[in-house]
mmCIF file of C-alpha atoms in Angstrom:
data_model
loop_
_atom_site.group_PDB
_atom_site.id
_atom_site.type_symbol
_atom_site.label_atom_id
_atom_site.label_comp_id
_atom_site.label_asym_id
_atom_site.label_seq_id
_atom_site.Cartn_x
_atom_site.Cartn_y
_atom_site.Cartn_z
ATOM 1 C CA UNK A 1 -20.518 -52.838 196.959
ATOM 2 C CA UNK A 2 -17.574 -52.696 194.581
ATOM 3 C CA UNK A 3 -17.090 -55.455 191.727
ATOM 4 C CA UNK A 4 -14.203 -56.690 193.647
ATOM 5 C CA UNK A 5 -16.513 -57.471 196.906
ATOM 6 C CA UNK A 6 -19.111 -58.676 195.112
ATOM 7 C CA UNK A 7 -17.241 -61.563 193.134
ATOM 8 C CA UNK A 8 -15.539 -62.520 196.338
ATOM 9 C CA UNK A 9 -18.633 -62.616 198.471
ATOM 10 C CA UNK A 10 -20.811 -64.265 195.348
ATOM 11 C CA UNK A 11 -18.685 -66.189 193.024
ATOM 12 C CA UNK A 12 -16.356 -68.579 195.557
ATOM 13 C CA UNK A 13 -16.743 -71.356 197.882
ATOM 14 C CA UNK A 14 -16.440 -71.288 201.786
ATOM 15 C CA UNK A 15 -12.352 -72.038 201.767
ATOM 16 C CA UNK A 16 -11.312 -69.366 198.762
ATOM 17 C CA UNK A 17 -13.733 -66.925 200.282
ATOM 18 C CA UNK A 18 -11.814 -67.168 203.731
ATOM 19 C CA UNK A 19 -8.359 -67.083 201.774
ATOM 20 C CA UNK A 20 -9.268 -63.702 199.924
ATOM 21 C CA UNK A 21 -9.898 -61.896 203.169
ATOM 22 C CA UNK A 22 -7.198 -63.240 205.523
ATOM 23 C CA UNK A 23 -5.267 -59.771 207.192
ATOM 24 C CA UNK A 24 -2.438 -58.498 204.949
ATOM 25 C CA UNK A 25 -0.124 -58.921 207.750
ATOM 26 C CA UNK A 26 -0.647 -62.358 208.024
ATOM 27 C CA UNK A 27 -0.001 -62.610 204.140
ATOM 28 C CA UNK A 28 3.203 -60.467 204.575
ATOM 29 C CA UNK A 29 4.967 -62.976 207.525
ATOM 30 C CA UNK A 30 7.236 -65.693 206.499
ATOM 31 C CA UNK A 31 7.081 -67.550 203.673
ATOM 32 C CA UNK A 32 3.663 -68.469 201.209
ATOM 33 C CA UNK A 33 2.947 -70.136 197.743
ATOM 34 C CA UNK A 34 1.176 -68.720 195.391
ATOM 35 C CA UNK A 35 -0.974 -70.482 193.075
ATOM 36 C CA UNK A 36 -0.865 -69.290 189.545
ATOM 37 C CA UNK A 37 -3.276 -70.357 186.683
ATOM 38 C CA UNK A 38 -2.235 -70.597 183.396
ATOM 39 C CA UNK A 39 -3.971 -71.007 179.638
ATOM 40 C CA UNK A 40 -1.750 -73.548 178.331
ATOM 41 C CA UNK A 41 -0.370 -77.453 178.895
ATOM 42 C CA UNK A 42 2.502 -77.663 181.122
ATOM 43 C CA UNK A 43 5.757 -78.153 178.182
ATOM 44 C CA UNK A 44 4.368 -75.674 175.496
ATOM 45 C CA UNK A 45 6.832 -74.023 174.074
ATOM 46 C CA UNK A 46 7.308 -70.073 174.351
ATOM 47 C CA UNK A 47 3.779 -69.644 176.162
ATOM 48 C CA UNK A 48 4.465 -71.790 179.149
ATOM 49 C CA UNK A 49 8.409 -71.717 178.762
ATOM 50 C CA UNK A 50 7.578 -67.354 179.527
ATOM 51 C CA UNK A 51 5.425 -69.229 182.864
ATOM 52 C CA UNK A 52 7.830 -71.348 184.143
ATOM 53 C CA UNK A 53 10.318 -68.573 184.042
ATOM 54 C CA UNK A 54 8.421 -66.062 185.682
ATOM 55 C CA UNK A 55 7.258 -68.323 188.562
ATOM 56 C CA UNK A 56 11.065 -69.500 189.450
ATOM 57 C CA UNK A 57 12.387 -65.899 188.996
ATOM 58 C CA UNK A 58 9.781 -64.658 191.486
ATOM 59 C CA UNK A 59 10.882 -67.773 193.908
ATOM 60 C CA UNK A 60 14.816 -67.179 193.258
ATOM 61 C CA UNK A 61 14.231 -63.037 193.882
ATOM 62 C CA UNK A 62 12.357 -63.335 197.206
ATOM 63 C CA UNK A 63 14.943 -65.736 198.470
ATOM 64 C CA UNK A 64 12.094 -68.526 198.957
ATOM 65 C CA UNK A 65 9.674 -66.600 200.583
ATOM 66 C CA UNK A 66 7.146 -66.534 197.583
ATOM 67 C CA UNK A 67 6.874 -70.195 195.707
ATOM 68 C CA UNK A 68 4.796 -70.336 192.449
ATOM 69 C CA UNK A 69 2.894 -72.977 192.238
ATOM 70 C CA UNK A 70 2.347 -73.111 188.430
ATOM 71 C CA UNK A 71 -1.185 -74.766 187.474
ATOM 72 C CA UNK A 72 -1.338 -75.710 183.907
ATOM 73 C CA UNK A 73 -5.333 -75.273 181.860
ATOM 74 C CA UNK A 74 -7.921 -77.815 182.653
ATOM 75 C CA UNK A 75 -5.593 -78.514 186.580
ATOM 76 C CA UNK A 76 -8.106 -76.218 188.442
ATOM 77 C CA UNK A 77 -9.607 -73.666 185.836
ATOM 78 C CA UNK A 78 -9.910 -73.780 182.256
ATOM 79 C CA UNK A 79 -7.649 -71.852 179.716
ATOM 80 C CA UNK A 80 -9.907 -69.274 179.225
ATOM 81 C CA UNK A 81 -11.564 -69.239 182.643
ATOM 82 C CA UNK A 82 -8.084 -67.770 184.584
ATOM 83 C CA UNK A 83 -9.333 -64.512 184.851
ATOM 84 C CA UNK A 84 -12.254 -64.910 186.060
ATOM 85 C CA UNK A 85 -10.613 -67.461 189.033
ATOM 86 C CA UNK A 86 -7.936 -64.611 189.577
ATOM 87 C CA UNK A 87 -10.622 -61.977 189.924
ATOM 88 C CA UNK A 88 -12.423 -64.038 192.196
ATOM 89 C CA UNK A 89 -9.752 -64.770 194.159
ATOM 90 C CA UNK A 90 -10.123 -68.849 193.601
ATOM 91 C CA UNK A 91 -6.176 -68.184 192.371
ATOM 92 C CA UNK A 92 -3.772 -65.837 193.146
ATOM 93 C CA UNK A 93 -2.323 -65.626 190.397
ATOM 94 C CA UNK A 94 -2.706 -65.974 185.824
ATOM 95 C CA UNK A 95 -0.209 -66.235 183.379
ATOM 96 C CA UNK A 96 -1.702 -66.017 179.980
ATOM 97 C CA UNK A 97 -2.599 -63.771 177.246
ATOM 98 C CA UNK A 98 -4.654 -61.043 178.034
ATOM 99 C CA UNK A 99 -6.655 -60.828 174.777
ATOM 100 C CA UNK A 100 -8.214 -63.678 175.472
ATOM 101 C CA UNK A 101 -10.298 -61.502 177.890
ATOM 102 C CA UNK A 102 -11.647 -59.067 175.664
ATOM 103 C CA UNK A 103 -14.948 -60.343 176.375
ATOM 104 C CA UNK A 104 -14.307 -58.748 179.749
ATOM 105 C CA UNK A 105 -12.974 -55.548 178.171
ATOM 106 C CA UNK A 106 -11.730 -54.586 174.448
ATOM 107 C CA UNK A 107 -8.945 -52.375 175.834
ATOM 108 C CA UNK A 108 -7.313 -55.882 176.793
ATOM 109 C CA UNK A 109 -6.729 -57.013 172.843
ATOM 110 C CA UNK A 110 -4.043 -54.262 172.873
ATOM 111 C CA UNK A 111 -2.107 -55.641 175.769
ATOM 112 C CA UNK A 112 -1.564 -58.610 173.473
ATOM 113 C CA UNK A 113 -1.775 -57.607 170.207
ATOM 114 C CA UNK A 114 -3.822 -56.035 167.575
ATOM 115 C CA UNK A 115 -3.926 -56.268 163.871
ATOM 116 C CA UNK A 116 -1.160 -54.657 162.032
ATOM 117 C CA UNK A 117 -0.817 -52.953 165.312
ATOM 118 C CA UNK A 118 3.009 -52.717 166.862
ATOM 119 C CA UNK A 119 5.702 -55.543 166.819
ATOM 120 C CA UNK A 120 7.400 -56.764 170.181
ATOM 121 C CA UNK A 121 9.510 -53.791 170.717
ATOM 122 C CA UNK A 122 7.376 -51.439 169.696
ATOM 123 C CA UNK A 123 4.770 -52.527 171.921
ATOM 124 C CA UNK A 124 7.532 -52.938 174.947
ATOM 125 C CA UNK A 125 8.341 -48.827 174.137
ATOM 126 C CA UNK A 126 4.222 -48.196 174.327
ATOM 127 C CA UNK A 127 3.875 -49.936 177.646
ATOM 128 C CA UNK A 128 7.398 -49.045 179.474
ATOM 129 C CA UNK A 129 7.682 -45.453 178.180
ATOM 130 C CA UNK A 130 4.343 -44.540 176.842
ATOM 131 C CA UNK A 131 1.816 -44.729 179.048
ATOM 132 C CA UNK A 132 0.980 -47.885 178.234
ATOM 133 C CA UNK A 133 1.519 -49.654 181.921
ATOM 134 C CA UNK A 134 -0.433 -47.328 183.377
ATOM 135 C CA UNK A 135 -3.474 -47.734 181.369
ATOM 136 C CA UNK A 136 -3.076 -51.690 181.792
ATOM 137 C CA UNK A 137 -3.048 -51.042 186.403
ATOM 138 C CA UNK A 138 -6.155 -48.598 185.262
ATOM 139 C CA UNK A 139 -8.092 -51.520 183.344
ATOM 140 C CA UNK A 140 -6.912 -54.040 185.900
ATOM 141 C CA UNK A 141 -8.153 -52.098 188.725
ATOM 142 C CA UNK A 142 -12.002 -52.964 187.121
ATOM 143 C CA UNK A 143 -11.500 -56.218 187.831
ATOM 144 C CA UNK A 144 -9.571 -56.609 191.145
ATOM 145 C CA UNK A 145 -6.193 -57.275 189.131
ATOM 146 C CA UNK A 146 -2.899 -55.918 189.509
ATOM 147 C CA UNK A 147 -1.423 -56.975 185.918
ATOM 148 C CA UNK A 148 2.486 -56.796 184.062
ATOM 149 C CA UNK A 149 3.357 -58.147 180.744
ATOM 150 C CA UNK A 150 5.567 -61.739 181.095
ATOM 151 C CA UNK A 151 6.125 -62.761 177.441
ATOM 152 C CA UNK A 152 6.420 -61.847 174.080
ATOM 153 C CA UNK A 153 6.345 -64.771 171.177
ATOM 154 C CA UNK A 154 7.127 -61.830 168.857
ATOM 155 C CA UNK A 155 5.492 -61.582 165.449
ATOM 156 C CA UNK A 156 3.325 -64.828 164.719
ATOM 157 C CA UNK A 157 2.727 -66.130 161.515
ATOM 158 C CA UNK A 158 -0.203 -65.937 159.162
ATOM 159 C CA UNK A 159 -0.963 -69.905 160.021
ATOM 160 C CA UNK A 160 -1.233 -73.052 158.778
ATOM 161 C CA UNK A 161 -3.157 -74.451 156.331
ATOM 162 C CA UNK A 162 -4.795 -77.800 154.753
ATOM 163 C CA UNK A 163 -4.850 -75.852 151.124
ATOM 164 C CA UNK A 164 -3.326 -72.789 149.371
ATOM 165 C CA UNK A 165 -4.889 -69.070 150.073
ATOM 166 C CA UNK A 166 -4.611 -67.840 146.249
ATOM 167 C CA UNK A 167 -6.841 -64.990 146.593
ATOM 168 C CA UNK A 168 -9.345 -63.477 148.902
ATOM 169 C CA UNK A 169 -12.000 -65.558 148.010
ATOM 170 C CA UNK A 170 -10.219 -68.641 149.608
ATOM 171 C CA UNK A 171 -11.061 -66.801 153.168
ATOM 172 C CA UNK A 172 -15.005 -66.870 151.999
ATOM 173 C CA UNK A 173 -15.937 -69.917 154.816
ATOM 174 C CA UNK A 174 -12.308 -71.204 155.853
ATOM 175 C CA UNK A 175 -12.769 -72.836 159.349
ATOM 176 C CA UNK A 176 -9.945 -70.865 160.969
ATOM 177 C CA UNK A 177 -8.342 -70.773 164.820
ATOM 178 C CA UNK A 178 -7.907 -67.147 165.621
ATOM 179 C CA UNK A 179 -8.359 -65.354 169.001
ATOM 180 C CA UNK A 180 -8.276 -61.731 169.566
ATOM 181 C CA UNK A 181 -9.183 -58.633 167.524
ATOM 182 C CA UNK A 182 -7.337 -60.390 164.618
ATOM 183 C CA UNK A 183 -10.102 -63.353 164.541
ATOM 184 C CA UNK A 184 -12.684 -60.372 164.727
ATOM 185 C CA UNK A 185 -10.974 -59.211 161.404
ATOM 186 C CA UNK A 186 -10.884 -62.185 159.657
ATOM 187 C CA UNK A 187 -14.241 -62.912 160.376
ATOM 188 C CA UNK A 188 -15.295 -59.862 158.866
ATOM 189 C CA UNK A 189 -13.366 -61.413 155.596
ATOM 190 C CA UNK A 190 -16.019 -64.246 155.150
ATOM 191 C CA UNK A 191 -14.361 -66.690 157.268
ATOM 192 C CA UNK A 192 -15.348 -69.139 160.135
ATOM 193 C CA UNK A 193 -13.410 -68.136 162.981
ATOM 194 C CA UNK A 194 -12.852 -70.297 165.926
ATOM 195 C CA UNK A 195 -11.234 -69.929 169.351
ATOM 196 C CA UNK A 196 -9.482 -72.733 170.059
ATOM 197 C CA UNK A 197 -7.611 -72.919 173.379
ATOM 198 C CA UNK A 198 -3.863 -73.718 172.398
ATOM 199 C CA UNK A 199 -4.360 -77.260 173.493
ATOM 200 C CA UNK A 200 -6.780 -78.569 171.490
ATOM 201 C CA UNK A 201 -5.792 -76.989 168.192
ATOM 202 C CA UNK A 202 -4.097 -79.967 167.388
ATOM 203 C CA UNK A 203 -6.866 -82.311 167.933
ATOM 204 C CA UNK A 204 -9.725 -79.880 166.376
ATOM 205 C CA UNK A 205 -6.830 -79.704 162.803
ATOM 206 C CA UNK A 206 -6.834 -83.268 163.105
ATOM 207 C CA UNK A 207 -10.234 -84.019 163.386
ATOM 208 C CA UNK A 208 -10.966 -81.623 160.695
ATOM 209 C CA UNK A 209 -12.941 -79.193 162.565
ATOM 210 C CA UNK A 210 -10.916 -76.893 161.943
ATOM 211 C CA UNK A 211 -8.740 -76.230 158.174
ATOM 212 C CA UNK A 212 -6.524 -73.876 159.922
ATOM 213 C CA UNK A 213 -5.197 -72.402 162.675
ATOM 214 C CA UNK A 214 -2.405 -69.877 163.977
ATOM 215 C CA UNK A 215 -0.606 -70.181 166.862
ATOM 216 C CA UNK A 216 3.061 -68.658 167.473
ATOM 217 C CA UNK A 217 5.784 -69.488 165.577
ATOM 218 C CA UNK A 218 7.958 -71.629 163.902
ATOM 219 C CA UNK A 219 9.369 -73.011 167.487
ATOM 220 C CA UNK A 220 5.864 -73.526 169.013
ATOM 221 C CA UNK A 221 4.711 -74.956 166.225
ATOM 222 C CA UNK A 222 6.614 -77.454 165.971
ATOM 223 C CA UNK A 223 6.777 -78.742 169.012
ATOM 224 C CA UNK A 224 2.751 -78.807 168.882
ATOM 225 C CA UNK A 225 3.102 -80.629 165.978
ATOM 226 C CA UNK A 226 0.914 -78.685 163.520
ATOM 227 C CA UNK A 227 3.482 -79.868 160.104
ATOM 228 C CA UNK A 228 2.113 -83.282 160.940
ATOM 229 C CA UNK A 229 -1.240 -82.115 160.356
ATOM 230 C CA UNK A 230 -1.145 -78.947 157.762
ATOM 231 C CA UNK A 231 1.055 -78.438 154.254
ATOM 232 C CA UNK A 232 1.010 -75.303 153.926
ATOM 233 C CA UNK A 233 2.408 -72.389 156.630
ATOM 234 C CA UNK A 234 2.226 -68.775 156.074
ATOM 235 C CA UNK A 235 4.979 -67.454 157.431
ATOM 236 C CA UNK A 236 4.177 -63.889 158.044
ATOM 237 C CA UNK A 237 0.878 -62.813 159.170
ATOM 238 C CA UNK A 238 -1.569 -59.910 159.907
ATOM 239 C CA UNK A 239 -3.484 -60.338 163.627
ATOM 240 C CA UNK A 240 -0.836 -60.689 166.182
ATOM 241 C CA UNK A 241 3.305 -58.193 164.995
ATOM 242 C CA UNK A 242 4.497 -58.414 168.617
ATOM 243 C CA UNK A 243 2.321 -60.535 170.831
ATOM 244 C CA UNK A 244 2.327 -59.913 175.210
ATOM 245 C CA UNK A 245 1.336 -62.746 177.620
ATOM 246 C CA UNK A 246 0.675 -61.190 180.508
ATOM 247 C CA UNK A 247 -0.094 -62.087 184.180
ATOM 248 C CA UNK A 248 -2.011 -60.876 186.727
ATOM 249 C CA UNK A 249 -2.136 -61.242 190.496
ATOM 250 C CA UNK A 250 -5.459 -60.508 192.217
ATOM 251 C CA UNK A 251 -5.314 -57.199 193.677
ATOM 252 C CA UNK A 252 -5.974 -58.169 197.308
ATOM 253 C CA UNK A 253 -2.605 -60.495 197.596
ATOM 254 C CA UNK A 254 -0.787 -57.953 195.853
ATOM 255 C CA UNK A 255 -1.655 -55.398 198.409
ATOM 256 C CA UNK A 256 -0.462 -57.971 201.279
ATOM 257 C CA UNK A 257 2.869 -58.652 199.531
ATOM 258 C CA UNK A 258 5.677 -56.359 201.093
ATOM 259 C CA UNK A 259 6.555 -53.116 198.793
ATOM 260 C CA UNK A 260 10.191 -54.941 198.374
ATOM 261 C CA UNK A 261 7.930 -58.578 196.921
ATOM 262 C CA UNK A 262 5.818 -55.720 194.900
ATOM 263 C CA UNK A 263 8.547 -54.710 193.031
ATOM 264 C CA UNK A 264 10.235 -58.642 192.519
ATOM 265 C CA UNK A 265 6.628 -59.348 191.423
ATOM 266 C CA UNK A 266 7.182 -56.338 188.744
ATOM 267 C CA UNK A 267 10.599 -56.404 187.760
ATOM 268 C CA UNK A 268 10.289 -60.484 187.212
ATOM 269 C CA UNK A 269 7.518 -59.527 184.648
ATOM 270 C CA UNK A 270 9.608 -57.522 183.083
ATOM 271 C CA UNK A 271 12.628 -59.726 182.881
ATOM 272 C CA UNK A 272 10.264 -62.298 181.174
ATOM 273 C CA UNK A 273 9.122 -60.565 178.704
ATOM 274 C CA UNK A 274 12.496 -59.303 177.444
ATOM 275 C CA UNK A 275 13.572 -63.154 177.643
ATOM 276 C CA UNK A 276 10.633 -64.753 176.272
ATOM 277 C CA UNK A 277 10.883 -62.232 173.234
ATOM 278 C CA UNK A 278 14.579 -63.040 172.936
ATOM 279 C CA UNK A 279 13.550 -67.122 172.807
ATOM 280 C CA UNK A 280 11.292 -67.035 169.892
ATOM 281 C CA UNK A 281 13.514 -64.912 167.493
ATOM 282 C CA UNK A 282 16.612 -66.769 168.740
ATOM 283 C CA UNK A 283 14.718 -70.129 167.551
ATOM 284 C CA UNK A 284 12.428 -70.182 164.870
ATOM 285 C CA UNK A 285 14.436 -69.979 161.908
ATOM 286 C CA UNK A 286 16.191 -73.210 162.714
ATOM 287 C CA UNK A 287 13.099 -74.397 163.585
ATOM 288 C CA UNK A 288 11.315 -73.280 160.385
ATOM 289 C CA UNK A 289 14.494 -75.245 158.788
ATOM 290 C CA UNK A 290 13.661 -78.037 160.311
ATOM 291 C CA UNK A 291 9.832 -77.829 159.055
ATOM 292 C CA UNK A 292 11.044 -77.188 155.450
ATOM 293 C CA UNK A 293 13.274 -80.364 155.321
ATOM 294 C CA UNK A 294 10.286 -82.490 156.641
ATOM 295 C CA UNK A 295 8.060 -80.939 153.840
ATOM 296 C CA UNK A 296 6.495 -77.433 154.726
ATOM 297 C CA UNK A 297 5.948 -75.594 151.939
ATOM 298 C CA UNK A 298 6.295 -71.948 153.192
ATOM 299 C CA UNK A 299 3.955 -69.122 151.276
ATOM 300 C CA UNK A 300 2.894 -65.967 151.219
ATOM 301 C CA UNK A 301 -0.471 -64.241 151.479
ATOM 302 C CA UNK A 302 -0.787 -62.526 147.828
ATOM 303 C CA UNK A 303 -1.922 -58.645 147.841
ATOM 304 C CA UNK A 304 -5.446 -58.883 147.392
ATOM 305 C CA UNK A 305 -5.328 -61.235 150.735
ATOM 306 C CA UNK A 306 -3.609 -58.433 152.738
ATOM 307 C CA UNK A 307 -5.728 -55.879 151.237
ATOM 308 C CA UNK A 308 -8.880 -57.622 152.597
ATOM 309 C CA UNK A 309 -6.904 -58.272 156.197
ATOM 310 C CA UNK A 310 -6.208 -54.336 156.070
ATOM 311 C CA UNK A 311 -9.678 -53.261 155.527
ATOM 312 C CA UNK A 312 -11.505 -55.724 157.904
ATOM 313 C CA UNK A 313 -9.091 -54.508 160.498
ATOM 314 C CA UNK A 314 -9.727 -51.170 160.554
ATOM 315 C CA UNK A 315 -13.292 -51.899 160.597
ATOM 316 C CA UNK A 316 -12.627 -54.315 163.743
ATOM 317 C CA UNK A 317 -10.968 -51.666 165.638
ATOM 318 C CA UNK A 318 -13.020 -49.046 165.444
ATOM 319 C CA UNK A 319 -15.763 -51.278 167.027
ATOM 320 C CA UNK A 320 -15.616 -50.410 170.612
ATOM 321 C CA UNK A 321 -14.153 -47.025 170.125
ATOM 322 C CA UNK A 322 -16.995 -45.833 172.037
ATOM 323 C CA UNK A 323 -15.952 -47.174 175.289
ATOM 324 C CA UNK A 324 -13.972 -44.567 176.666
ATOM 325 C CA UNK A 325 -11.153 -46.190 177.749
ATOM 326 C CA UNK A 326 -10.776 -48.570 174.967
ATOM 327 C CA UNK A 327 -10.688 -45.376 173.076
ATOM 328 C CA UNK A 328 -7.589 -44.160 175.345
ATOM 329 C CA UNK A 329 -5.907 -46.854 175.047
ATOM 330 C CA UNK A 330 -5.701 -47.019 171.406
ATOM 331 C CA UNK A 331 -5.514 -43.377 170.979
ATOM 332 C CA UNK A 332 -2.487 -43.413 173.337
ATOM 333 C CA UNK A 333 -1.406 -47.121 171.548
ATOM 334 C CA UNK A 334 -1.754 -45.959 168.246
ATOM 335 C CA UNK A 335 0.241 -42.560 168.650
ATOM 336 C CA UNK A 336 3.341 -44.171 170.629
ATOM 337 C CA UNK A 337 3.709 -46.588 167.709
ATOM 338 C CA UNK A 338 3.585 -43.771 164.897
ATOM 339 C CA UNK A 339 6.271 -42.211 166.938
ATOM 340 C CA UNK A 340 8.264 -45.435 167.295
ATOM 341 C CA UNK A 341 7.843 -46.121 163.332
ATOM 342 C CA UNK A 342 8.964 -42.268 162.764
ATOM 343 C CA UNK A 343 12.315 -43.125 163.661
ATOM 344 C CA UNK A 344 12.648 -46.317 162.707
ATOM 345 C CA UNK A 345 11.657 -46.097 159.617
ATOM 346 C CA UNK A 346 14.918 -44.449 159.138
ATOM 347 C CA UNK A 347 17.484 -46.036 161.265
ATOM 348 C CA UNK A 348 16.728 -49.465 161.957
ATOM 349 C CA UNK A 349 14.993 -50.208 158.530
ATOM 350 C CA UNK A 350 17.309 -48.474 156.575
ATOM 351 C CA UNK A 351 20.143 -50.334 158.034
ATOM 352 C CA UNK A 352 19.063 -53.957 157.933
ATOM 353 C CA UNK A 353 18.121 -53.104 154.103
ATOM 354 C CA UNK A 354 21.616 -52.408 153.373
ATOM 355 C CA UNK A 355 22.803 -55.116 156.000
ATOM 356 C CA UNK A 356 20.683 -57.369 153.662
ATOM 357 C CA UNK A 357 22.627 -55.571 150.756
ATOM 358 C CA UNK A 358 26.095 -55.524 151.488
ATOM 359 C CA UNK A 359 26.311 -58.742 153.667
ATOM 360 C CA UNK A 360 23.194 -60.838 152.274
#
């Protein structure tokens, strides 16, 4: 029996048992909703914003035949439990942010974001022209999923903060909210690192469980609220240049959609991700404007900080280089990104150093 099989047969209830193996023909005729699980609050900026977009796009491209019924964390599943319902088939559908899952597998951190790994674009060139997508179907096809990116918040900050990081020996046993490979880094910095889900990092700041956290970006951030409960933000950070949310459809409904709602299903993911990119950069500096004026003090990490975050992350990503395919992946990752930087390095850089320059 296959892992798909067994989670079906094993892991659901009489009613989502009977939904995952209804005929694909009877999927295909007239029109369905599809319920999609997501890691976040309904209203969060950039994450959910990226959700709600994808699910009407998907509703406005198959004329009404597929509706997206968009279930925020804690409605049916918890935020870190979406895969798991989506493999199982107790949802059709996630939208989230697929390094969340590396529990499941470690090649997922890199369809997020890895430390000091590639920014938005250069992560968009890896997956659309690199091999990249492929290797994400491969991975997906473990676990019964059928996966896109939907979402970029672009490069997040290094977080905020209830006192200054002078040195690397503020990081020795800092209480700090960081998913991903980039919370296995700074762990290996001295650090307490927690995984928060992105609802209750506000709460666990407040509470003082927590003396830091990262989360997206001046625009998220604010409308979570974290300047009412941290001085000090670090405006550029380490863990997460370019960060994908992703979704995933269990592979058995996205068999039974029609090739035509296949591709809707694919292009929408793609025409999130380029807009959900575009949103962040388009508003966090008058966001971070707004922050300053209400008492933010924006910092920098010194160099002995980003030495010790460069060091702990090679260290963290050559972990679970012997998995096979994690090893692909980054192999394949790491050269499309070199190839990317090649270039850009100088063109694009070169320009917006004299653009800075000339213009200011």
């Amino acid at each position: 029996m296959d892992r798909r099989s067994f989670l079906r047969n094993s892991a659901l209830g009489g009613t989502a048992a009977a939904a995952t193996t209804l005929a694909a023909p009877a999927y295909a005729q007239g029109n369905r909703t599809l319920v999609m699980v997501t890691s976040v609050p309904d209203g969060f900026a950039v994450f959910d914003d990226a959700a709600v977009y994808l699910a009407d796009l998907i509703t406005t491209m198959t004329d009404g035949q597929i509706t997206v019924d968009k279930r925020p964390a804690g409605a049916l599943v918890g935020a870190f439990e979406v895969f798991d319902a989506v493999s199982s088939g107790q949802a059709d559908m996630y939208h989230s942010a697929d390094y969340y899952f590396g529990g499941q597998h470690p090649g997922y951190y890199f369809f997020t974001a890895v430390p000091f790994g590639g920014t938005g674009q250069e992560l968009a060139n890896w997956y659309y022209h690199g091999g990249g997508q492929a290797l994400h179907d491969e991975l997906g096809q473990i676990f019964g999923l059928k996966s896109f990116l939907a979402g970029n918040t672009g490069l997040q900050p290094g977080g905020w903060f209830n006192r200054e990081i002078n040195s690397a020996e503020d990081l020795q046993g800092l209480r700090f909210r960081m998913p991903g490979l980039g919370g296995r880094a700074l762990g290996l910095t001295g650090a307490s690192v927690q995984n928060v889900p992105g609802g209750e990092i506000y709460q666990a700041l407040s509470s003082g469980s927590i003396e830091g956290a990262e989360w997206i970006g001046p625009f998220a951030d604010e409308r979570l609220g974290l300047q009412e409960v941290c001085d000090f933000y670090y405006t550029s950070g380490f863990h997460e240049p370019g960060s994908a949310l992703s979704t995933a459809m269990n592979r058995d409904v996205f068999d039974s959609l029609t090739p035509a709602q296949q591709k809707i299903f694919e292009a929408a993911a793609a025409a999130t991700h380029q807009w959900s990119l575009s949103q962040s950069y388009a508003n966090n500096a008058a966001a971070l404007e707004r922050l300053v004026s209400g008492g933010t003090q924006v910092k920098q990490f010194p160099d002995d900080v980003w030495d010790a975050f460069g060091a702990a992350s090679q260290e963290a990503l050559d972990a679970d280089m012997g998995d096979e395919l994690y090893a692909r992946i980054r192999n394949s990752f790491d050269a499309s990104v070199a190839s990317t930087s090649a270039w850009t390095s100088i063109s694009d850089d070169v320009y917006r150093q004299q653009r800075d320059r000339i213009i200011g």
